[in-house]
Short mmCIF file of C-alpha atoms and ligand atoms in Angstrom, two decimals:
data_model
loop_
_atom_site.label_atom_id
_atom_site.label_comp_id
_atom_site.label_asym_id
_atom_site.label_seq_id
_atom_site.Cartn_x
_atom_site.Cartn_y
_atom_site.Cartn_z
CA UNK N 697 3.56 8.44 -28.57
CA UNK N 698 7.15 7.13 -28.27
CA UNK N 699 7.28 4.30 -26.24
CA UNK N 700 10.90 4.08 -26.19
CA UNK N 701 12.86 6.01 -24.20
CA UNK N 702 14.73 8.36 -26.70
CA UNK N 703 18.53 9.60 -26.12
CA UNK N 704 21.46 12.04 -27.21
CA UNK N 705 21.53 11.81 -31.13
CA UNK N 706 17.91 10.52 -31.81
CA UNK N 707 15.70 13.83 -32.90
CA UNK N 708 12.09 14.24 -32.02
CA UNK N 709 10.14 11.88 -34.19
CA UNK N 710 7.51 13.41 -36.51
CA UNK N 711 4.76 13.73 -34.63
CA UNK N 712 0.43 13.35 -35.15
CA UNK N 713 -0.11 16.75 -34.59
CA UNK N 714 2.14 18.00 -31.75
CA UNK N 715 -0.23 20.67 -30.18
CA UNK N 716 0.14 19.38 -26.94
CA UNK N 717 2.94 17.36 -26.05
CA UNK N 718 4.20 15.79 -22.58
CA UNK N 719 8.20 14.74 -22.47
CA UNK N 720 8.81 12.53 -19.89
CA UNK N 721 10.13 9.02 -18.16
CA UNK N 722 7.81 6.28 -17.30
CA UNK N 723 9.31 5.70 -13.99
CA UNK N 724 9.21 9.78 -12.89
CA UNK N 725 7.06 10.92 -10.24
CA UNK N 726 6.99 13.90 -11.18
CA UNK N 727 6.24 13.40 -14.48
CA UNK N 728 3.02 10.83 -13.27
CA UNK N 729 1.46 14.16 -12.09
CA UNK N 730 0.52 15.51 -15.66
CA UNK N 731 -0.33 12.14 -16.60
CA UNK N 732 -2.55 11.64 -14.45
CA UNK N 733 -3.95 15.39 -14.79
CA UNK N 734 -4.17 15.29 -18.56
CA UNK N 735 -5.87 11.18 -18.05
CA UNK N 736 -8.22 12.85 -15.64
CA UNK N 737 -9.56 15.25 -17.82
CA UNK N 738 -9.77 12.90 -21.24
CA UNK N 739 -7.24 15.20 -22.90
CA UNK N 740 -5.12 13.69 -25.73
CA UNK N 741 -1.47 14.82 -26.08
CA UNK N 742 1.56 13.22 -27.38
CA UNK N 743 4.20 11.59 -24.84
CA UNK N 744 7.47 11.81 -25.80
CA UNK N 745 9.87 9.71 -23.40
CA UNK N 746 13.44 10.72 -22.73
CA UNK N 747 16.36 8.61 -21.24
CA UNK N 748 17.84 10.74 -18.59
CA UNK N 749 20.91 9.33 -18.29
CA UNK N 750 21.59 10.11 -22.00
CA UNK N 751 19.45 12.92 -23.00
CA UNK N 752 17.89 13.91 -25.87
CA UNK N 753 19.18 17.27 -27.42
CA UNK N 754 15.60 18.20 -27.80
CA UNK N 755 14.92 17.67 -24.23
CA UNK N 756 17.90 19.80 -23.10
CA UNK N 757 16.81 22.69 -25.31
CA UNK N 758 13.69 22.78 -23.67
CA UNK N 759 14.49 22.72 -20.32
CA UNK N 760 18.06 23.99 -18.73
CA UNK N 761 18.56 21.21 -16.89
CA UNK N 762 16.50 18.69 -18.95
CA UNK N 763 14.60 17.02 -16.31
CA UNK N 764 11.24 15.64 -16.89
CA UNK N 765 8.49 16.56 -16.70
CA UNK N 766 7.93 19.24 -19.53
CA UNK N 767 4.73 20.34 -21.41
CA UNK N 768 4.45 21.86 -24.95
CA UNK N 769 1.35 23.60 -25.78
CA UNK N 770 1.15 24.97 -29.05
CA UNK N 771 4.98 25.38 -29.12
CA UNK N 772 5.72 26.82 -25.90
CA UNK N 773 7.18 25.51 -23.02
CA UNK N 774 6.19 24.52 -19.36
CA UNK N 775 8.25 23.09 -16.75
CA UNK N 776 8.11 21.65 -12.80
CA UNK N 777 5.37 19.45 -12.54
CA UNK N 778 2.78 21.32 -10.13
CA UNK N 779 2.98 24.70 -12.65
CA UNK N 780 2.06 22.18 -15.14
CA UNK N 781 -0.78 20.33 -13.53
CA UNK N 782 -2.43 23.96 -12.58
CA UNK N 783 -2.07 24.97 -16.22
CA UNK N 784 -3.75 21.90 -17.80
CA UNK N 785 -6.35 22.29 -15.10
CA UNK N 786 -6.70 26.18 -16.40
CA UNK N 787 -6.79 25.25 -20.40
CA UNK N 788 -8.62 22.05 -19.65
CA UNK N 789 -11.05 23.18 -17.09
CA UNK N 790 -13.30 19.84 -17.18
CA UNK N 791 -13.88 18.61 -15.05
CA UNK N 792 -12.28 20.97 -12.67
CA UNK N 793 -9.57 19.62 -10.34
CA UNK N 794 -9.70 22.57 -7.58
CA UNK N 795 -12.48 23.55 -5.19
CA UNK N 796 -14.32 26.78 -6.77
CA UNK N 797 -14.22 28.51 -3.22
CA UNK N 798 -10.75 30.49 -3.04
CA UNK N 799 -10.27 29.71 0.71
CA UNK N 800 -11.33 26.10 0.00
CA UNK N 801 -8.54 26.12 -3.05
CA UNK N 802 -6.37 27.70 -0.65
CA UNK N 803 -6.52 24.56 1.65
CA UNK N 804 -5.80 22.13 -1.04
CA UNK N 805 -2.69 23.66 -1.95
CA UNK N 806 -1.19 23.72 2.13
CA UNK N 807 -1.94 19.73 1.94
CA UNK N 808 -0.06 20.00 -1.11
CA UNK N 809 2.64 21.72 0.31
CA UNK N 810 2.38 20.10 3.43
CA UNK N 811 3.46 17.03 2.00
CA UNK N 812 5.77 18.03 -0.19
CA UNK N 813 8.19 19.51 2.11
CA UNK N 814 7.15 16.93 5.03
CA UNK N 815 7.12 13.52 3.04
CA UNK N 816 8.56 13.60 -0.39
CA UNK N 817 11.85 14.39 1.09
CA UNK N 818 11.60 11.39 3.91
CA UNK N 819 10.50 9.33 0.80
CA UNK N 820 13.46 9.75 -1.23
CA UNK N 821 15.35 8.66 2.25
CA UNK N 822 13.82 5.89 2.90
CA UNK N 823 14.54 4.83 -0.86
CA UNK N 824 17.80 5.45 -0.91
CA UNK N 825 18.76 4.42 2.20
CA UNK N 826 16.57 1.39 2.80
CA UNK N 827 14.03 0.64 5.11
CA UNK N 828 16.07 -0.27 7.63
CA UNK N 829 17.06 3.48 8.35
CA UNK N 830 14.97 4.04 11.27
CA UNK N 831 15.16 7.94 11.08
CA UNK N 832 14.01 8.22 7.81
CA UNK N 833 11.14 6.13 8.45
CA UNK N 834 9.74 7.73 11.50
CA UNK N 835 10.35 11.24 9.47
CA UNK N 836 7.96 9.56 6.64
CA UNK N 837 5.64 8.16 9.02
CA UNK N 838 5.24 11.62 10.62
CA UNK N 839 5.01 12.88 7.14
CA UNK N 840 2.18 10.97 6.16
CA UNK N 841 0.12 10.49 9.83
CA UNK N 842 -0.86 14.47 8.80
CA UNK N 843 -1.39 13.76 5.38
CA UNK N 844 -3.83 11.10 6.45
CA UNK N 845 -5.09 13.48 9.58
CA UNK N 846 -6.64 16.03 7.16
CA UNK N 847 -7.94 13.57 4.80
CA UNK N 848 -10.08 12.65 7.88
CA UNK N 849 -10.85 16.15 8.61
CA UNK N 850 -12.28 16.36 5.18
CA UNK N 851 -14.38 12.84 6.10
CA UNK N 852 -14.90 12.04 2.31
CA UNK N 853 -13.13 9.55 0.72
CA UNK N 854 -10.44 11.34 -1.71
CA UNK N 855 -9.37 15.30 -0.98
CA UNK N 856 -11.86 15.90 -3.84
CA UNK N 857 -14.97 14.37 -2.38
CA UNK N 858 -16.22 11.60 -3.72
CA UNK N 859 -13.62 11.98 -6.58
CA UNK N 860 -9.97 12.29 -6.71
CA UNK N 861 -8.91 15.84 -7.29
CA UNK N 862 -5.41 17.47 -7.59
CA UNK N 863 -4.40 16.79 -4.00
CA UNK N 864 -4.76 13.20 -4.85
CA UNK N 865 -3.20 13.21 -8.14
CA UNK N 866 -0.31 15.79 -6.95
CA UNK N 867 0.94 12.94 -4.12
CA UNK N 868 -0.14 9.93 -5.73
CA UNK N 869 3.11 9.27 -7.68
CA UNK N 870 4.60 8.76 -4.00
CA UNK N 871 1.94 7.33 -2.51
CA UNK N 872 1.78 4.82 -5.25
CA UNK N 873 5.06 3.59 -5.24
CA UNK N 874 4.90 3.23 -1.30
CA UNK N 875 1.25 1.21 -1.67
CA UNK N 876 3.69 -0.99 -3.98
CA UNK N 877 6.37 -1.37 -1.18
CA UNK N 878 5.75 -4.46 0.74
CA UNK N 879 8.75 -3.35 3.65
CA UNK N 880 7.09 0.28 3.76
CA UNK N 881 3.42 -0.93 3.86
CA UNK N 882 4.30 -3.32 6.67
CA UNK N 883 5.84 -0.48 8.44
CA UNK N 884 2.49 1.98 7.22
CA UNK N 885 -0.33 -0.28 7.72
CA UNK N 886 -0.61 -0.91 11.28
CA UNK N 887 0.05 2.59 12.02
CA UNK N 888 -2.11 4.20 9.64
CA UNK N 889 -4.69 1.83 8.60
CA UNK N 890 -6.84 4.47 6.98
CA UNK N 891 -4.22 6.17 4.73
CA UNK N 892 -4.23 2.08 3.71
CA UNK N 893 -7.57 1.74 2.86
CA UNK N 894 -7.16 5.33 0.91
CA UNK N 895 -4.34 3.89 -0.80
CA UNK N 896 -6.72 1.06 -1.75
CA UNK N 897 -9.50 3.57 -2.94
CA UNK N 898 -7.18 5.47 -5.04
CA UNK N 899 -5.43 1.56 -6.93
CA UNK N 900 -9.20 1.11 -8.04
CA UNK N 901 -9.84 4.43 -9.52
CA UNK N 902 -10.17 4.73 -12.98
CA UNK N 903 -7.81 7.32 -13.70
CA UNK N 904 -4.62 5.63 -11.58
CA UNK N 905 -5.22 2.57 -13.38
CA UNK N 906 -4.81 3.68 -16.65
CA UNK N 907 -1.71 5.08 -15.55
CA UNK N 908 0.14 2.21 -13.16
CA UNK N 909 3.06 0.94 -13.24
CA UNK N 910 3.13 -2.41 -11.27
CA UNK N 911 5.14 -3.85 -8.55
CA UNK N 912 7.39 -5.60 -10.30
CA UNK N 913 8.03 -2.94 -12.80
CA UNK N 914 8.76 -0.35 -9.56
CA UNK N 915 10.81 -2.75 -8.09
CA UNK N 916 13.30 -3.61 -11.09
CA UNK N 917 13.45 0.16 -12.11
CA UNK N 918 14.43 1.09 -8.67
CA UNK N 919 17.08 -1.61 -8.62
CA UNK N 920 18.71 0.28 -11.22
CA UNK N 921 18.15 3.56 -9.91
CA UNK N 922 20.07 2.77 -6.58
CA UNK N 923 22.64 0.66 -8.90
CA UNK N 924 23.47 3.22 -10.94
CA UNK N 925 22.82 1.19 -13.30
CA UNK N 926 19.36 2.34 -14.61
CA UNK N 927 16.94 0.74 -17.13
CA UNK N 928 14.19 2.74 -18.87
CA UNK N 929 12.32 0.11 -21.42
CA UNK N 930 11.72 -3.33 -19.53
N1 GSH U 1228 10.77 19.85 -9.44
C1 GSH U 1228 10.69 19.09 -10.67
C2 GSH U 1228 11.42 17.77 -10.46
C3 GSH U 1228 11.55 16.97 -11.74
C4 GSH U 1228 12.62 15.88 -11.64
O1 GSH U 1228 13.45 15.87 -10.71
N2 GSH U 1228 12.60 14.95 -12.59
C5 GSH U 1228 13.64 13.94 -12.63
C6 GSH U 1228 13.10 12.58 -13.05
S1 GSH U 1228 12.04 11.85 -11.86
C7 GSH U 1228 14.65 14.33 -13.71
O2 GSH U 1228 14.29 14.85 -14.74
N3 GSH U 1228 15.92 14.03 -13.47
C8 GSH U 1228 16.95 14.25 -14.44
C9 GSH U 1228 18.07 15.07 -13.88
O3 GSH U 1228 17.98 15.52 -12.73
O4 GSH U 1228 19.06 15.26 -14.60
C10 GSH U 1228 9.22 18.89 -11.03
O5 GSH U 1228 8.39 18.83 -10.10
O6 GSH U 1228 8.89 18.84 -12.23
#
């Protein structure tokens, strides 16, 4: 594990055993969704963190345009964080992340999508424009009012039941850091007071725990990000 975010010059440490390897940023989204897969299912892999504004040779030859997040399994290469999370959930199939019934699978993944094109885009809006932008915020709010819609229709508490599956883990790097946002919740909450409570639900699970970055940490890393001026190890 390499706490430290590594740059342009530093080569990849010698490593336990490198079978299965995660390079990454603590502060990416994207990256959070393998976490939280490979957390989910108990699997142990090393994490190898890159700083993105300076990056790592070895991060560039492994992806061509060395973003984050990318898995190495036995020496070869997976990018783009959703191919990754339904790989681990193939190699790793315990305990399993997807519904076994095709159609039901099916379903999982148009949430998936759903959100992706509907509220990760107003997210990064609303970020980088500030809450204040009115337009972005009603495009988020729309966003998530059908996110939380068919987590009704399912009536359990998480997309996987009574557990979180990979509809809750694919969105909950988002989610997360809008649970965090005091503005954005206060703009959320009275609107949709059950994607609140789900929020809640998924802050106490095991698995997001292990994994969370708190407010404060959010907060100052996001500073930088809009800054320009950004800081990996706090
Ligand atoms: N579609 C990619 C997005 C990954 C991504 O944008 N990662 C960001 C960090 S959060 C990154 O590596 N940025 C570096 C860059 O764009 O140069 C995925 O889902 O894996």
């Amino acid at each position: 594990m390499s706490e430290k975010h590594l740059e342009a010059g530093q080569p990849l440490p010698a490593l336990k055993d490198g079978s299965i390897r995660l390079y990454s940023m603590k502060y990416c989204p994207f990256a959070q969704r393998p976490r939280l897969v490979l957390k989910a299912k108990g699997i142990d892999y090393e994490e190898i963190n890159c700083n993105l504004k300076n990056k790592p040779e070895f991060l560039l030859e492994r992806h061509p345009d060395g973003k984050v997040p990318v898995f190495e399994h036995n020496g070869r290469v997976v990018i783009e964080s959703n191919i990754i999370c339904d790989l681990v959930d193939e190699l790793y199939p315990d305990p399993p992340l997807y519904p076994k019934d095709p159609i039901e699978k099916a379903k999982d993944k148009m949430v998936m999508d759903t959100y992706s094109s509907k509220v990760i885009p107003a997210f990064f809006q609303v970020i980088k424009s500030g809450e204040q932008n009115e337009e972005a915020a009603t495009k988020l709010l729309a966003g998530l009012t059908l996110f939380d819609a068919e987590l009704k229709k399912r009536g359990t508490p998480f997309f996987g039941g009574q557990q979180p599956n990979m509809v809750d883990f694919i969105t909950w790097p988002f989610n997360e850091r809008l649970a965090v946002s005091d503005p954005l919740m206060a703009l959320i909450k009275p609107k949709l007071p059950d994607l609140d409570a789900y929020f809640q639900r998924m802050l106490a699970n095991p698995t997001v725990k292990a994994i969370l970055t708190s407010k404060e940490i959010h907060q100052k890393y996001l500073k930088g990000y809009l800054t320009g001026n950004v800081q990996y190890d706090f």
